[in-house]
Tab-separated table of C-alpha atoms and ligand atoms in Angstrom:
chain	number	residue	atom	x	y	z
A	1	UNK	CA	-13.587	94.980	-42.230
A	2	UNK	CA	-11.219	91.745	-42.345
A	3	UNK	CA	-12.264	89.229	-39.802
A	4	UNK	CA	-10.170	89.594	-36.684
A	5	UNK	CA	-8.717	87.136	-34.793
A	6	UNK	CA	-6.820	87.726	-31.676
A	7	UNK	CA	-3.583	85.512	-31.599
A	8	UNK	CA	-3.975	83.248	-28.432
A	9	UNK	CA	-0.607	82.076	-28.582
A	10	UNK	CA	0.478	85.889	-28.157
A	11	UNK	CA	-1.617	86.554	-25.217
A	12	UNK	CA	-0.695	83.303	-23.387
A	13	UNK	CA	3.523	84.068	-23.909
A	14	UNK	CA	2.710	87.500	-22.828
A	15	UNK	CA	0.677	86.237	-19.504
A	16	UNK	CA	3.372	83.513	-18.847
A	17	UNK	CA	6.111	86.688	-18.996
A	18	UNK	CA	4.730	88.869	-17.050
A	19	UNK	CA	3.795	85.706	-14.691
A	20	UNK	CA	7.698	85.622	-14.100
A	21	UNK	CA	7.889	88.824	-12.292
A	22	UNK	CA	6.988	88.730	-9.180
A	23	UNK	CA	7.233	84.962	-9.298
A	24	UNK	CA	8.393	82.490	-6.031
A	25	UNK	CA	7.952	79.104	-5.416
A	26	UNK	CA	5.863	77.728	-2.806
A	27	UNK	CA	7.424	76.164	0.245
A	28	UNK	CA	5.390	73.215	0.768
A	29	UNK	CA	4.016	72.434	-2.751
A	30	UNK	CA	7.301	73.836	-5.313
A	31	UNK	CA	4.148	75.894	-7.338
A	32	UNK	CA	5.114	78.731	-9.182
A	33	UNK	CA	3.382	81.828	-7.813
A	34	UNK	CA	2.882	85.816	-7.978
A	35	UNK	CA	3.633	88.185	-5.289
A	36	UNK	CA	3.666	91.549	-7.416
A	37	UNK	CA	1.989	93.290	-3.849
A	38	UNK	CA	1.164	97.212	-4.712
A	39	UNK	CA	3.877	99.542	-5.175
A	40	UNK	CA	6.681	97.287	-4.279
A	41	UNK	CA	10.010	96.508	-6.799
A	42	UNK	CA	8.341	93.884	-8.021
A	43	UNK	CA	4.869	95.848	-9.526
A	44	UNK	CA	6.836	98.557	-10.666
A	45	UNK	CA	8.796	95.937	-12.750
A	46	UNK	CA	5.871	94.269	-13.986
A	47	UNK	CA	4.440	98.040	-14.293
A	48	UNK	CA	7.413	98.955	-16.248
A	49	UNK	CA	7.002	95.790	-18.528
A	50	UNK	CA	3.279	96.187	-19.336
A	51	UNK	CA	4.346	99.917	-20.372
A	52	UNK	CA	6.911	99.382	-22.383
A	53	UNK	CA	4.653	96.701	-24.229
A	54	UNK	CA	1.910	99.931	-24.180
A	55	UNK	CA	4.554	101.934	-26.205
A	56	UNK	CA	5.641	99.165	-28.248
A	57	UNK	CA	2.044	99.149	-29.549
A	58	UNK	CA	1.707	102.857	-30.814
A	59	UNK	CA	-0.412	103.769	-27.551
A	60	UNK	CA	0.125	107.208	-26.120
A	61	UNK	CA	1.014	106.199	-22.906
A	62	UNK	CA	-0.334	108.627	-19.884
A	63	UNK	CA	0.114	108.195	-15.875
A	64	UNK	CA	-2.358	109.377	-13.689
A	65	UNK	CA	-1.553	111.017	-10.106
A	66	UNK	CA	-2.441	107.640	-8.654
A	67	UNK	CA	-0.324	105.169	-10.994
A	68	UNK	CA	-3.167	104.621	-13.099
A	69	UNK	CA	-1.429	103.998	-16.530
A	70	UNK	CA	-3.509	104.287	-19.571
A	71	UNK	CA	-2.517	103.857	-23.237
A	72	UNK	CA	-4.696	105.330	-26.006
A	73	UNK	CA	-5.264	104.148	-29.530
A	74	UNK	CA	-6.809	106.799	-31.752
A	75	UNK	CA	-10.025	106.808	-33.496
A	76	UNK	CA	-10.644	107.715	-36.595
A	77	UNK	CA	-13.331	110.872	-34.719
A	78	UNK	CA	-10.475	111.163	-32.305
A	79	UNK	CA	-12.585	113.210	-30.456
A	80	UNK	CA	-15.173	110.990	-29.685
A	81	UNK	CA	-15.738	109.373	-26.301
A	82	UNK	CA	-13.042	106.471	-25.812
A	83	UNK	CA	-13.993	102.710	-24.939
A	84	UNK	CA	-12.215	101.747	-22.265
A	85	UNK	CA	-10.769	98.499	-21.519
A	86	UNK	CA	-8.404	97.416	-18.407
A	87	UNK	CA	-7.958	95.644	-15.017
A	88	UNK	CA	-5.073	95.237	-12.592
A	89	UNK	CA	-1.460	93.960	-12.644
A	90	UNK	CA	-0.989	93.982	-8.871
A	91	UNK	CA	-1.588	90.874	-6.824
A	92	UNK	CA	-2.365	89.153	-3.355
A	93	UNK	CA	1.166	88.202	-2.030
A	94	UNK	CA	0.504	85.121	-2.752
A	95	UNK	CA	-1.396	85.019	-5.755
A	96	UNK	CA	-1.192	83.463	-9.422
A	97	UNK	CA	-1.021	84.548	-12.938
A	98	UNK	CA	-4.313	85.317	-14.505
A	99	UNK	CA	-6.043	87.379	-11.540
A	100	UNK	CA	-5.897	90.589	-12.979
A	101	UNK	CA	-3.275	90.686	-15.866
A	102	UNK	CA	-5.556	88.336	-18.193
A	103	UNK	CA	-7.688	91.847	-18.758
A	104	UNK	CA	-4.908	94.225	-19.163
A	105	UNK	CA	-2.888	91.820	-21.280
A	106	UNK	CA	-6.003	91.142	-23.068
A	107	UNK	CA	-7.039	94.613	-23.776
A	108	UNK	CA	-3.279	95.123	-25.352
A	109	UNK	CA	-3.844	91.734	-27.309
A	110	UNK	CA	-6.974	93.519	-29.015
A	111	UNK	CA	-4.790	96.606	-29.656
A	112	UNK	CA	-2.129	94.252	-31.386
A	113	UNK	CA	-4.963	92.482	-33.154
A	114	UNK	CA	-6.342	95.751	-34.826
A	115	UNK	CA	-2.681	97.000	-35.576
A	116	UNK	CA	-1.860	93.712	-37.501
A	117	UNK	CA	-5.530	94.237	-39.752
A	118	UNK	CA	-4.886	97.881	-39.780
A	119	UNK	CA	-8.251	98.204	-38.327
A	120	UNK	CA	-8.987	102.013	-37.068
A	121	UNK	CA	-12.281	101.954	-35.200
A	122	UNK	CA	-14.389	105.339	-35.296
A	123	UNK	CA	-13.992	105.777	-31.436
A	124	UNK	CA	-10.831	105.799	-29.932
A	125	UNK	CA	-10.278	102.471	-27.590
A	126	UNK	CA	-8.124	102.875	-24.425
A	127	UNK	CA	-6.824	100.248	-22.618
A	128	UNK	CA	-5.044	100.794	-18.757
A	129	UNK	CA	-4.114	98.672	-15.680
A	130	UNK	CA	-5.278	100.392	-12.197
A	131	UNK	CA	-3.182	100.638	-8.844
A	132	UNK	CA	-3.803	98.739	-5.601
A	133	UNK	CA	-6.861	96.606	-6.931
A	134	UNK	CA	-6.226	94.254	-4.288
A	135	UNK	CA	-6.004	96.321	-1.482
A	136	UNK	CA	-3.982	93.649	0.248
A	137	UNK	CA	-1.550	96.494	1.062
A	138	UNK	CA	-2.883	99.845	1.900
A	139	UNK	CA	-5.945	98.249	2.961
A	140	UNK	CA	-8.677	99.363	0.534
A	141	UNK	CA	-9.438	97.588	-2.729
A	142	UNK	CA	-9.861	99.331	-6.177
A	143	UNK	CA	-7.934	102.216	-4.556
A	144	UNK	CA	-7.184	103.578	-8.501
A	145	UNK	CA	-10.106	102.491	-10.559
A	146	UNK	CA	-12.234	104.187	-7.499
A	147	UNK	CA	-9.903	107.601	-7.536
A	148	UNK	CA	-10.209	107.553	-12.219
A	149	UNK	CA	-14.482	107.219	-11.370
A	150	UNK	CA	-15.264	109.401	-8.218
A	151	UNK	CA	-15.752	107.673	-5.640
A	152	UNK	CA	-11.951	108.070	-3.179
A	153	UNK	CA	-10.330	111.336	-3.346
A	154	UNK	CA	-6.893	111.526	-4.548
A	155	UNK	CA	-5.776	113.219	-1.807
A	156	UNK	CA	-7.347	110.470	0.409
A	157	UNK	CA	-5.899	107.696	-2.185
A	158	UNK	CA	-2.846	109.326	-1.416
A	159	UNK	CA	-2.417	109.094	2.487
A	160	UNK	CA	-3.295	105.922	2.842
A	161	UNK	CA	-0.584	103.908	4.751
A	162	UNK	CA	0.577	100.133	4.776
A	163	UNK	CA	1.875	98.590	8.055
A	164	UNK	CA	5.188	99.704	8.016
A	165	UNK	CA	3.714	103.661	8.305
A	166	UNK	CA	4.646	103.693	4.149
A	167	UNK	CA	1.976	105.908	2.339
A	168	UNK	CA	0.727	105.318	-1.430
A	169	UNK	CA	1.861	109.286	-2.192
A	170	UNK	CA	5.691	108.137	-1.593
A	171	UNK	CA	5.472	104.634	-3.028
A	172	UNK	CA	4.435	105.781	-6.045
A	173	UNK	CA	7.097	108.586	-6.244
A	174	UNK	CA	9.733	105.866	-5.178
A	175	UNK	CA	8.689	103.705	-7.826
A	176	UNK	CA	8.584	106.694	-10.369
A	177	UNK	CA	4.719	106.057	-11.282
A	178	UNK	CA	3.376	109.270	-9.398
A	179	UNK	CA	2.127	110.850	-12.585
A	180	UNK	CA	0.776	114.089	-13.622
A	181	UNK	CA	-2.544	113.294	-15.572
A	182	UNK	CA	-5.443	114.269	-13.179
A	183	UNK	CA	-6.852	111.141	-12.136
A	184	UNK	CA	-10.465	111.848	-12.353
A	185	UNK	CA	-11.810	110.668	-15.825
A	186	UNK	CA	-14.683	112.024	-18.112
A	187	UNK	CA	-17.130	109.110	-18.704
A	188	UNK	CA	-16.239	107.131	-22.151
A	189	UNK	CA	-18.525	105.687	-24.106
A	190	UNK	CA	-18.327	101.889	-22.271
A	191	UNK	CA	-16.092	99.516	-20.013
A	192	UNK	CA	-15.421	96.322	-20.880
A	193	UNK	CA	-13.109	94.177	-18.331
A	194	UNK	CA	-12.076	90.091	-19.265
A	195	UNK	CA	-11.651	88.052	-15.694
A	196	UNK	CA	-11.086	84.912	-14.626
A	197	UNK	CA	-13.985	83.865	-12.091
A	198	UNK	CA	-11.792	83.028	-9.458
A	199	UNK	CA	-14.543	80.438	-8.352
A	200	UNK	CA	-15.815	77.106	-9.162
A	201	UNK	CA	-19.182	77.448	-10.839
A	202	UNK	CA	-18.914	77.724	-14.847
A	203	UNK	CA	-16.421	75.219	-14.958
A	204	UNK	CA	-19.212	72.675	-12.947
A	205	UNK	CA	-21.550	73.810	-14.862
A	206	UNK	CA	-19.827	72.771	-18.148
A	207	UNK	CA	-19.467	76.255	-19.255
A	208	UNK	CA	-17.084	78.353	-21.919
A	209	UNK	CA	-17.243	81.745	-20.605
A	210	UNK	CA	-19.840	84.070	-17.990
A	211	UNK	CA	-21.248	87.033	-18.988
A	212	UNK	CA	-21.085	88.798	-15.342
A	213	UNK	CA	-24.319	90.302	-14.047
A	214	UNK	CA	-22.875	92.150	-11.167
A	215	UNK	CA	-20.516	92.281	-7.811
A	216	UNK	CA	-21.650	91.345	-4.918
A	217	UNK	CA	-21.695	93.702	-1.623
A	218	UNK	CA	-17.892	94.003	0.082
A	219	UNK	CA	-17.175	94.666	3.524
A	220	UNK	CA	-14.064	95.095	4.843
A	221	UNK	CA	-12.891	96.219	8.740
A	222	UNK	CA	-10.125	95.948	11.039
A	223	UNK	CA	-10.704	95.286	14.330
A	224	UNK	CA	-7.998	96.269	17.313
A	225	UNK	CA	-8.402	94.208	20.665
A	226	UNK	CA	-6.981	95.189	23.618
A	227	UNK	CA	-7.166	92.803	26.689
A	228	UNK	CA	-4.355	92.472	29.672
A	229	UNK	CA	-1.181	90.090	28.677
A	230	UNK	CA	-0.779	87.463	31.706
A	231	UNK	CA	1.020	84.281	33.154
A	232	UNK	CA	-0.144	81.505	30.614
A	233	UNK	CA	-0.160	78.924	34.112
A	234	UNK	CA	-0.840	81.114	36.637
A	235	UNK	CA	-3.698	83.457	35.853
A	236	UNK	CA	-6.747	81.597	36.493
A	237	UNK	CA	-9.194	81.843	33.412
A	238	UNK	CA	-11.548	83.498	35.294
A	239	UNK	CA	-9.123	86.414	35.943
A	240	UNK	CA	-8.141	86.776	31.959
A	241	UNK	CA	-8.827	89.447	29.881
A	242	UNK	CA	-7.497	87.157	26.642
A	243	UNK	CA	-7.185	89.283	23.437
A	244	UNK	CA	-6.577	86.370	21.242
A	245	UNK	CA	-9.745	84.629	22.671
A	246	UNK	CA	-12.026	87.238	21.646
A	247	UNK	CA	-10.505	86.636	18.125
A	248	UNK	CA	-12.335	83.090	18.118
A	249	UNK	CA	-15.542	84.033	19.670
A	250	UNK	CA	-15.626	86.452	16.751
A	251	UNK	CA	-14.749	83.818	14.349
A	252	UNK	CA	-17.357	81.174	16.118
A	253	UNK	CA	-20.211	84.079	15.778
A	254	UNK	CA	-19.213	84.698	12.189
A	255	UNK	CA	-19.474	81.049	11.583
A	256	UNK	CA	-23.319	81.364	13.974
A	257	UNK	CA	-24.757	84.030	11.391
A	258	UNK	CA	-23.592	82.289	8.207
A	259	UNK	CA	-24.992	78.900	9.252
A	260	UNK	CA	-28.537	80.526	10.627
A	261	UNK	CA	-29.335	81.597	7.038
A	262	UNK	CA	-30.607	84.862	8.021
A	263	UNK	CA	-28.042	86.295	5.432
A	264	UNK	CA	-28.994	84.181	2.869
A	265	UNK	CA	-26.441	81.420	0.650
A	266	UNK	CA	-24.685	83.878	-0.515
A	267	UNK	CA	-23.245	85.667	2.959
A	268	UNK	CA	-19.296	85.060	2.789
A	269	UNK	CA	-17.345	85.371	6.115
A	270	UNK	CA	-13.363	85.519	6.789
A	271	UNK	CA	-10.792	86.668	8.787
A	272	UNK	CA	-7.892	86.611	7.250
A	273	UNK	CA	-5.205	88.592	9.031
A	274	UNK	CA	-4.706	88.226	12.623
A	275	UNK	CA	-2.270	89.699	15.088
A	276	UNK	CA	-1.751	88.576	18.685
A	277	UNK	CA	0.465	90.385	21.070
A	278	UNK	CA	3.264	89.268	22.524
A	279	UNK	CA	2.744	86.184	20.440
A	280	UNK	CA	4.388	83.701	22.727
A	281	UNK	CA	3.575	80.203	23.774
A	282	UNK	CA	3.443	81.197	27.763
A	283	UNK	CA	1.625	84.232	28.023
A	284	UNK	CA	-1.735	85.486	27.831
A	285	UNK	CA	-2.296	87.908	24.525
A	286	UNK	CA	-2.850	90.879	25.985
A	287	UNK	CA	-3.279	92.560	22.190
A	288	UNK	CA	-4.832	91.644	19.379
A	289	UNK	CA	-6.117	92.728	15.925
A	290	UNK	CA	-7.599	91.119	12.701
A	291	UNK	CA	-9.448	91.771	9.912
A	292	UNK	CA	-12.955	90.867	8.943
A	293	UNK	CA	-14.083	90.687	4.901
A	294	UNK	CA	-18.230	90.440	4.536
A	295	UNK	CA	-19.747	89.960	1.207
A	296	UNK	CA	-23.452	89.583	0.241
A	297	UNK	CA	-25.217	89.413	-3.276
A	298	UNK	CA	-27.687	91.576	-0.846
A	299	UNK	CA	-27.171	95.149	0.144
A	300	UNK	CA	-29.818	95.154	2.445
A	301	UNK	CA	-28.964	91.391	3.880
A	302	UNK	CA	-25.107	93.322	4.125
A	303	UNK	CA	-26.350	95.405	6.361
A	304	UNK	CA	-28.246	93.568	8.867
A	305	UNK	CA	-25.041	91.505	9.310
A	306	UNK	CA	-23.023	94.481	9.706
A	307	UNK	CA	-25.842	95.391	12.388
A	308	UNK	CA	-25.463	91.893	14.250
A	309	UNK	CA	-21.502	91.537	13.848
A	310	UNK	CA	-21.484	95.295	15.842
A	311	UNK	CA	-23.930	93.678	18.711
A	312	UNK	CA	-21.881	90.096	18.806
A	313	UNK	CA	-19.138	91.977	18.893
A	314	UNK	CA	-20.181	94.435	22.010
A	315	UNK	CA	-21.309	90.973	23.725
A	316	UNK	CA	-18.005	89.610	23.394
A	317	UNK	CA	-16.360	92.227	24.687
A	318	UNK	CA	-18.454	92.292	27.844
A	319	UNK	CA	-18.080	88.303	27.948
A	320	UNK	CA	-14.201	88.650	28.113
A	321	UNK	CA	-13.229	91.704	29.315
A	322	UNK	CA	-11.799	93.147	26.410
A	323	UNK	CA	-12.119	96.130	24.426
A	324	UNK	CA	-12.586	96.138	21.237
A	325	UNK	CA	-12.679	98.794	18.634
A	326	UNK	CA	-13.331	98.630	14.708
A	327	UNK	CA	-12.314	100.675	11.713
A	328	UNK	CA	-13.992	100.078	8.165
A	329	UNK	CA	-11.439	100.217	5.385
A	330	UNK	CA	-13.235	99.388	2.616
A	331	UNK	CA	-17.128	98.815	1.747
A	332	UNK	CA	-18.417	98.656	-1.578
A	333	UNK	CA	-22.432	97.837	-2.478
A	334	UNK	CA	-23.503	95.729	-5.091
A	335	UNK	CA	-22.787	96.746	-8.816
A	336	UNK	CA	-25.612	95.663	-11.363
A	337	UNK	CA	-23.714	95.548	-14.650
A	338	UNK	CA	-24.820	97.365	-17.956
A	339	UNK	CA	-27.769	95.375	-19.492
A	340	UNK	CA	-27.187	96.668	-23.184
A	341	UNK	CA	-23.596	95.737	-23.211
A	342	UNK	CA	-24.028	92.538	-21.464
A	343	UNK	CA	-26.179	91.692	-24.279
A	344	UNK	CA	-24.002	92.649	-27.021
A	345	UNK	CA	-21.445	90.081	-25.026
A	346	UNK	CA	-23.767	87.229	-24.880
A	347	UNK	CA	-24.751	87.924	-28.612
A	348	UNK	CA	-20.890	87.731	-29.295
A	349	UNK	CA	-20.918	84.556	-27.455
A	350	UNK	CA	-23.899	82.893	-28.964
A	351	UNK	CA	-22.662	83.965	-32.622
A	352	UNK	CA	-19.473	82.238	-31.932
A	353	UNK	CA	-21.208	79.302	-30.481
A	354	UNK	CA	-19.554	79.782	-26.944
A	355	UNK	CA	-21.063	77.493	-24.074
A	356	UNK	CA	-22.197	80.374	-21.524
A	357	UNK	CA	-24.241	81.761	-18.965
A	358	UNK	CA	-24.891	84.449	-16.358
A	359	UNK	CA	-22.898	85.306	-13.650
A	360	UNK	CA	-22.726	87.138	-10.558
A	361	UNK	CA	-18.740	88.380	-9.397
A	362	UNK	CA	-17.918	86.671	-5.844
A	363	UNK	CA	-15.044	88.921	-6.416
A	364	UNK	CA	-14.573	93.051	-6.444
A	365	UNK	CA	-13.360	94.226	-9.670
A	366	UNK	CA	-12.298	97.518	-11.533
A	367	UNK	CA	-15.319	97.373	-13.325
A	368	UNK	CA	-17.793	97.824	-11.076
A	369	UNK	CA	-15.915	101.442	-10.017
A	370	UNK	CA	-16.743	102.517	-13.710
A	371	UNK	CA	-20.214	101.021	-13.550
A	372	UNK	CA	-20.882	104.343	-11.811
A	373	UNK	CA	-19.642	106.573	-14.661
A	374	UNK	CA	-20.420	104.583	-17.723
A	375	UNK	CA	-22.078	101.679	-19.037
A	376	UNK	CA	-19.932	98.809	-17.840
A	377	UNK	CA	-19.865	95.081	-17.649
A	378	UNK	CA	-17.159	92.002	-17.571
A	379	UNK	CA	-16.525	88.889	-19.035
A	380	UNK	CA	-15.720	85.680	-17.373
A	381	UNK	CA	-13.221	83.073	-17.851
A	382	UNK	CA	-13.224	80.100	-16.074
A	383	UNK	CA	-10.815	78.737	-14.209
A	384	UNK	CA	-9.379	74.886	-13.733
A	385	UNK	CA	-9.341	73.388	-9.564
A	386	UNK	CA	-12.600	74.661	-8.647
A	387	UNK	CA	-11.278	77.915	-10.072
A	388	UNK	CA	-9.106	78.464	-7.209
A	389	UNK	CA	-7.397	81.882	-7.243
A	390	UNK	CA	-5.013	84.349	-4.899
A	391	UNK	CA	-3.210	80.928	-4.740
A	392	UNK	CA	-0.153	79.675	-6.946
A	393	UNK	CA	-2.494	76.886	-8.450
A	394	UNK	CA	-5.133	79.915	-9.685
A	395	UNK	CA	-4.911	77.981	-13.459
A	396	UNK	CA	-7.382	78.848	-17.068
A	397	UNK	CA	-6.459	77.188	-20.057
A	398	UNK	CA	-5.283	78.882	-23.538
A	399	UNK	CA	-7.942	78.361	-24.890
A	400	UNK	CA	-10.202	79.956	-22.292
A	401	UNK	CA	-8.262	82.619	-21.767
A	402	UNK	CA	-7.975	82.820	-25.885
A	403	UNK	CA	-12.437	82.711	-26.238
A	404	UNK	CA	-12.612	85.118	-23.365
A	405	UNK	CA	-10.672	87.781	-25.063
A	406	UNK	CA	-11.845	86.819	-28.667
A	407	UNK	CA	-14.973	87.994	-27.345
A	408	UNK	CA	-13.569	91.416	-25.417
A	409	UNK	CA	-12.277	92.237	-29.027
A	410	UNK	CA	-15.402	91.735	-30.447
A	411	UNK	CA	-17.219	93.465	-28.313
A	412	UNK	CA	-14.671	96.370	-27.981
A	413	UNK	CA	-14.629	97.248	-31.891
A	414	UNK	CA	-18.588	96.638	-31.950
A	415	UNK	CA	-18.953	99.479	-29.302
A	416	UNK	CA	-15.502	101.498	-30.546
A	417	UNK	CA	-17.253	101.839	-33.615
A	418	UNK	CA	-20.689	102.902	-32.515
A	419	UNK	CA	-22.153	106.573	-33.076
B	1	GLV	C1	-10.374	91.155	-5.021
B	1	GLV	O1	-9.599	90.288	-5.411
B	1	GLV	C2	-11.310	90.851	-3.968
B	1	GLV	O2	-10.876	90.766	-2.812
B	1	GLV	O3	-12.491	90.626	-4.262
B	2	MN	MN1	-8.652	90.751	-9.852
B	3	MN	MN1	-7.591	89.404	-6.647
């Protein structure tokens, strides 16, 4: 077999084109960034793109009920299991460039690579990008790699509503990606995903790529507050039932249960959507909601703090008078990744004397969804600023980005052409 090397340059002009759709500046800084949120215009044109470029490569292109979109590459034992390759294309409304498409538009940058040597591997190799990985919209993260590997229903996948009362099912009809391939896939032979770390650690620690050991435990709710709206300089505090209070009691008790270490290190904390109703300067919120995102490397450590956040947050309703009720919209344990195939990545590494080391995913990923069906695993690419990401400044070099998928190609045609 000739030696294959992907073509970096390739891969980085296809990242920065697809980075254009989708693409705003931010007010206060003038930084490019990507809002290509889930089933709006702006996927389905980066959607549209990424197909097209599917096509362009001699995939057969298939749509799945849930806008999964998958292009196939035959084997030479066509019948044989596939290896699978993909992430997302979809982003955080405010998000950057590499979150995401680096392993879809890496995956197609392996299928070019083989095309250009002429390279058939025995297996066939499928590469995809998966709906609603985010979950900033409808709520629940890996909505379509969790429908292809078991673990939502499609009917459930389906119903799911954003905040304007719009459901997946008629989003992805509008956008014309409701397709007819049942979503539920037989196990192939592997899953490989390339991802940028979206954190600060391999860069600090001086480090080419991460071979990822895992994802951490995810917990997300919503919680709706309901209090009594009041005179902002007449009702004496005593007399308040403040919605928007209880919102920072839960925030101080978050901040309580990180900092007593019973959750170990690892325990992450945030609200990051909040509501207050009527959202004016002179009166007392009588409504409020927000939303609460747990992880822990621990499932057991996950679910002690789920255990304590339910009794703070029974206490603080007493304290304030308020009621509040909770709704879990997404909750994922820990993933251990493949050991076999993270070997045969950090053998790829070591034989083409890549700094690297292992890694455990802050961040929820397709991957871990097929960890359940096949053997699985993901490569890391750091990223530049600490590795900051679902921000505009989210930033890995070309020739990060170029090792990281150098080694998903490798890997890929090592397992592609496996008995
Ligand atoms: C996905 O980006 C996540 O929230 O971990
Ligand atoms: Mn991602
Ligand atoms: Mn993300």
């Amino acid at each position: 077999m000739p030696e294959l090397r992907i073509d970096g340059a390739r891969l980085c002009h296809s990242l920065e084109q697809l980075g254009a759709v989708g693409s705003y500046e931010e007010e206060s800084t003038g930084l490019k960034g990507v809002n290509r949120l889930a089933l709006t215009n702006d996927d389905r044109a980066g959607r549209q793109l990424v197909k097209r470029w599917f096509e362009e490569a001699g995939l057969t292109v298939r749509v799945d009920a849930i806008g999964n979109t998958y292009g196939r590459r035959a084997g030479r034992e066509d019948d044989a299991t596939p290896v699978m390759s993909g992430s997302h294309i979809d982003s955080v409304p405010t998000g950057g460039r590499f979150d995401g498409p680096l392993g879809v538009l890496g995956a197609l940058e392996v299928v070019r690579t083989l095309n250009g040597a002429g390279v058939t591997t025995r297996r066939p190799i499928e590469i995809g990008f998966f709906t609603d990985e985010e979950g900033s919209r409808f709520g629940t993260d890996m909505l379509g790699s969790a429908t292809a590997c078991g673990r939502i229903e499609l009917d459930t996948a389906l119903a799911l509503r954003d905040a304007n009362e719009i459901s997946v099912g008629q989003e992805l009809s509008r956008i014309g990606f409701r397709g007819s391939a049942r979503p539920r896939l037989d196990p192939p032979h592997a899953f490989v995903e390339c991802h940028i770390e979206q954190g600060p650690i391999l860069d600090a620690r001086g480090m080419e790529l991460g071979v990822v050991t895992g994802v951490q435990a995810i917990h997300w709710r919503e919680l709706t507050i309901r209090g009594k709206s009041a005179h902002a300089g007449t009702t004496p505090m005593e007399l308040r039932r403040d919605a928007g209070r209880a919102i920072a009691h839960i925030q101080v008790a978050l901040d309580e249960m990180i900092t007593s270490g019973r959750y170990g290190a690892g325990m992450r904390a945030t609200i990051g959507r909040i509501t207050l109703r009527p959202n004016l300067v002179n009166v007392v919120p009588g409504r409020a909601s927000c939303t609460i995102d747990l992880r822990n490397p621990s499932d057991e450590a996950m679910a002690r703090a789920c255990e304590e956040l339910r009794a703070r947050l029974d206490g603080i309703a007493q304290n304030l008078g308020v009621e509040i009720t909770g709704r879990e919209t997404a909750a994922t344990a820990s993933v251990s990744f493949d050991e076999r195939v993270r070997t045969l990545i950090a053998e790829r590494m070591v034989a083409a004397g890549i700094k690297h080391e292992d890694i455990l995913s802050g961040a929820g990923h397709d991957a871990q969804e097929f960890a359940s069906i096949c053997p699985a695993a993901m490569i890391f690419v750091p990223g530049q600023f600490d590795g900051i990401s679902h921000n505009p400044r989210e930033y890995s070099t070309p020739e990060a980005c170029t090792a990281g998928i150098q080694i998903l190609l490798d890997t890929l045609v090592t397992l592609a052409n496996e008995d």
